[in-house]
Coordinates of C-alpha atoms in Angstrom, one line a residue:
M1 CA -0.1 0.0 0.0
P2 CA 1.5 3.5 -1.0
A3 CA 2.4 5.7 1.9
A4 CA 0.8 9.0 2.4
V5 CA 3.0 12.0 1.6
V6 CA 3.4 15.2 3.7
P7 CA 1.7 17.8 1.7
A8 CA 3.0 21.4 1.2
T9 CA 1.5 24.0 3.5
L10 CA -0.1 27.0 1.8
G11 CA 1.6 30.2 2.7
F12 CA 2.4 33.7 1.3
L13 CA 5.1 36.2 1.8
D14 CA 4.2 39.6 0.6
E15 CA 1.5 38.0 -1.6
V16 CA 4.0 35.6 -3.2
P17 CA 3.5 31.9 -2.7
Y18 CA 6.0 30.8 0.1
S19 CA 7.2 27.6 1.6
Q20 CA 7.8 27.7 5.3
A21 CA 9.4 24.3 5.1
F22 CA 12.2 25.6 2.8
G23 CA 12.1 29.3 3.9
D24 CA 11.8 30.4 0.2
V25 CA 9.4 31.7 -2.3
Y26 CA 8.0 29.8 -5.2
H27 CA 8.7 32.6 -7.7
S28 CA 9.9 36.2 -7.7
A29 CA 7.7 39.1 -6.7
A30 CA 7.8 40.2 -10.4
G31 CA 5.4 37.2 -11.2
G32 CA 5.4 33.6 -11.6
P33 CA 4.3 33.3 -15.2
A34 CA 6.9 35.7 -16.4
Q35 CA 9.5 33.8 -14.5
A36 CA 8.4 30.4 -16.0
E37 CA 8.5 31.9 -19.5
H38 CA 12.0 33.4 -19.0
V39 CA 13.8 30.8 -16.9
F40 CA 12.3 27.5 -18.1
L41 CA 10.7 28.0 -21.5
Q42 CA 13.2 30.6 -23.0
G43 CA 16.1 29.1 -20.9
N44 CA 15.5 25.7 -22.8
G45 CA 14.9 27.3 -26.1
L46 CA 11.2 26.5 -26.1
P47 CA 8.9 26.5 -28.1
Q48 CA 11.5 26.9 -30.9
R49 CA 12.8 23.4 -30.2
W50 CA 9.3 21.9 -30.6
Q51 CA 9.3 22.2 -34.3
E52 CA 7.6 19.1 -35.5
P53 CA 8.8 16.6 -32.9
E54 CA 6.9 13.3 -32.6
R55 CA 7.3 13.7 -28.8
F56 CA 9.0 16.0 -26.4
V57 CA 9.9 15.1 -22.8
I58 CA 10.5 17.4 -20.0
L59 CA 11.8 16.4 -16.6
E60 CA 11.2 18.9 -13.7
T61 CA 12.6 18.5 -10.3
G62 CA 10.2 20.2 -7.9
F63 CA 6.6 20.5 -9.3
G64 CA 5.6 22.9 -6.6
F65 CA 2.1 24.1 -7.4
G66 CA 2.5 23.4 -11.1
L67 CA 3.1 27.0 -12.5
N68 CA 5.9 25.9 -14.8
F69 CA 3.7 23.0 -16.0
L70 CA 0.8 25.2 -16.7
A71 CA 2.9 27.7 -18.6
T72 CA 4.5 25.0 -20.7
W73 CA 1.2 23.3 -21.4
Q74 CA -0.2 26.6 -22.5
A75 CA 2.8 27.2 -24.8
W76 CA 2.6 23.7 -26.2
R77 CA -1.0 24.1 -27.5
G78 CA -1.3 23.6 -31.2
Q79 CA 1.9 21.5 -31.5
P80 CA 1.4 18.3 -33.6
G81 CA 3.4 15.8 -31.3
R82 CA 3.0 14.7 -27.7
L83 CA 4.4 16.5 -24.7
H84 CA 5.4 14.2 -21.9
Y85 CA 6.0 16.3 -18.7
V86 CA 7.5 14.3 -15.9
A87 CA 7.8 15.9 -12.5
I88 CA 9.0 14.9 -9.0
E89 CA 7.5 16.6 -5.9
K90 CA 8.2 15.5 -2.4
H91 CA 5.5 17.7 -0.9
P92 CA 2.6 18.2 -3.2
Y93 CA -0.2 20.6 -2.5
S94 CA -3.7 19.3 -1.7
L95 CA -6.3 19.8 -4.3
G96 CA -8.0 22.7 -2.3
D97 CA -4.7 24.5 -2.0
L98 CA -4.0 24.1 -5.6
R99 CA -7.2 25.7 -6.5
T100 CA -6.5 28.6 -4.1
L101 CA -3.1 29.2 -5.7
H102 CA -4.3 28.9 -9.2
E103 CA -7.0 31.5 -8.7
R104 CA -4.1 34.0 -8.7
Y105 CA -3.2 33.1 -12.3
P106 CA -6.4 33.6 -14.4
E107 CA -4.3 33.3 -17.6
F108 CA -4.1 29.5 -16.9
R109 CA -7.7 29.0 -15.9
D110 CA -8.5 26.3 -18.5
E111 CA -5.3 24.3 -18.0
A112 CA -5.6 24.6 -14.1
A113 CA -9.2 23.2 -14.3
Q114 CA -8.0 20.2 -16.2
L115 CA -5.2 19.7 -13.8
H116 CA -7.5 19.9 -10.8
A117 CA -9.8 17.3 -12.5
A118 CA -6.8 14.9 -12.8
W119 CA -5.1 15.7 -9.6
P120 CA -4.1 12.4 -7.9
P121 CA -4.5 11.4 -4.2
L122 CA -1.6 12.4 -2.0
V123 CA 0.1 9.0 -1.9
S124 CA 3.7 8.2 -2.8
G125 CA 4.5 6.9 -6.2
G126 CA 3.9 7.7 -9.8
H127 CA 0.7 9.2 -11.1
R128 CA -0.2 9.7 -14.7
A129 CA -2.8 11.8 -16.4
E130 CA -3.5 12.3 -20.1
L131 CA -4.7 15.8 -20.7
S132 CA -6.0 17.7 -23.7
G133 CA -3.6 19.0 -26.3
N134 CA -1.6 15.9 -26.4
V135 CA -0.1 16.4 -23.0
V136 CA 0.8 13.5 -20.6
L137 CA 1.7 14.5 -17.1
T138 CA 3.4 12.0 -14.9
L139 CA 3.9 13.1 -11.2
F140 CA 6.1 11.3 -8.8
F141 CA 5.3 12.1 -5.3
A142 CA 8.7 11.1 -3.8
D143 CA 12.1 12.5 -2.9
V144 CA 14.1 13.9 -5.8
S145 CA 16.6 11.0 -5.3
I146 CA 14.1 8.9 -7.4
A147 CA 15.4 10.8 -10.4
R148 CA 18.4 8.5 -10.6
D149 CA 16.0 5.4 -11.0
L150 CA 13.9 6.9 -13.8
R151 CA 14.4 5.4 -17.2
L152 CA 13.6 8.2 -19.6
K153 CA 15.2 10.4 -22.3
A154 CA 14.5 14.0 -21.4
D155 CA 14.7 16.6 -24.1
A156 CA 14.7 19.4 -21.5
F157 CA 15.3 19.8 -17.7
Y158 CA 13.5 22.2 -15.5
L159 CA 15.8 22.3 -12.4
D160 CA 13.6 23.8 -9.8
G161 CA 13.1 23.3 -6.1
F162 CA 14.1 26.5 -4.2
A163 CA 17.5 28.0 -3.8
P164 CA 20.5 25.6 -3.4
A165 CA 21.1 27.0 0.2
K166 CA 17.5 26.4 1.1
N167 CA 17.2 22.9 -0.4
P168 CA 20.7 21.4 -0.8
D169 CA 19.4 17.9 -1.5
M170 CA 17.8 19.2 -4.7
W171 CA 21.2 20.4 -5.9
S172 CA 23.5 17.6 -4.9
P173 CA 26.3 16.4 -7.3
Q174 CA 24.7 13.0 -7.2
L175 CA 21.4 14.3 -8.6

């Protein structure tokens, strides 16, 4: 029987989503969608690299409340191939807290509603959801060390999970 996970605790610091467990914000005060676009999409040369792939695989360390995923999914819309988004999250949010957080980002209303409908129970292990727009989300509710055991070919990496000083396990040389 899968073990229950310790969920993230909803919190804010000056209106920015904040993790008390790690003492860090989920995104800059300038805005999460802009940060997702600049750091993760542009930082990986996306969507330019999506030109006619049969499939594209992204591995994210630290799903948080899914803002990078929502921004990526929205940018992916209209692509002919299939996006496989694989993410590892040790402390996922409850569905209620996800809804509260996503209300702050109306530009992702449609994607967030679909994510909410597919949100898995908070038990350890892998969870897969097939979403509209040829998007497959695979969430691992586990410690990031599971990344060493995954067998996949990622086309892009979203290395996320708070600052290295706040979450050193996420940034270890072994990972």
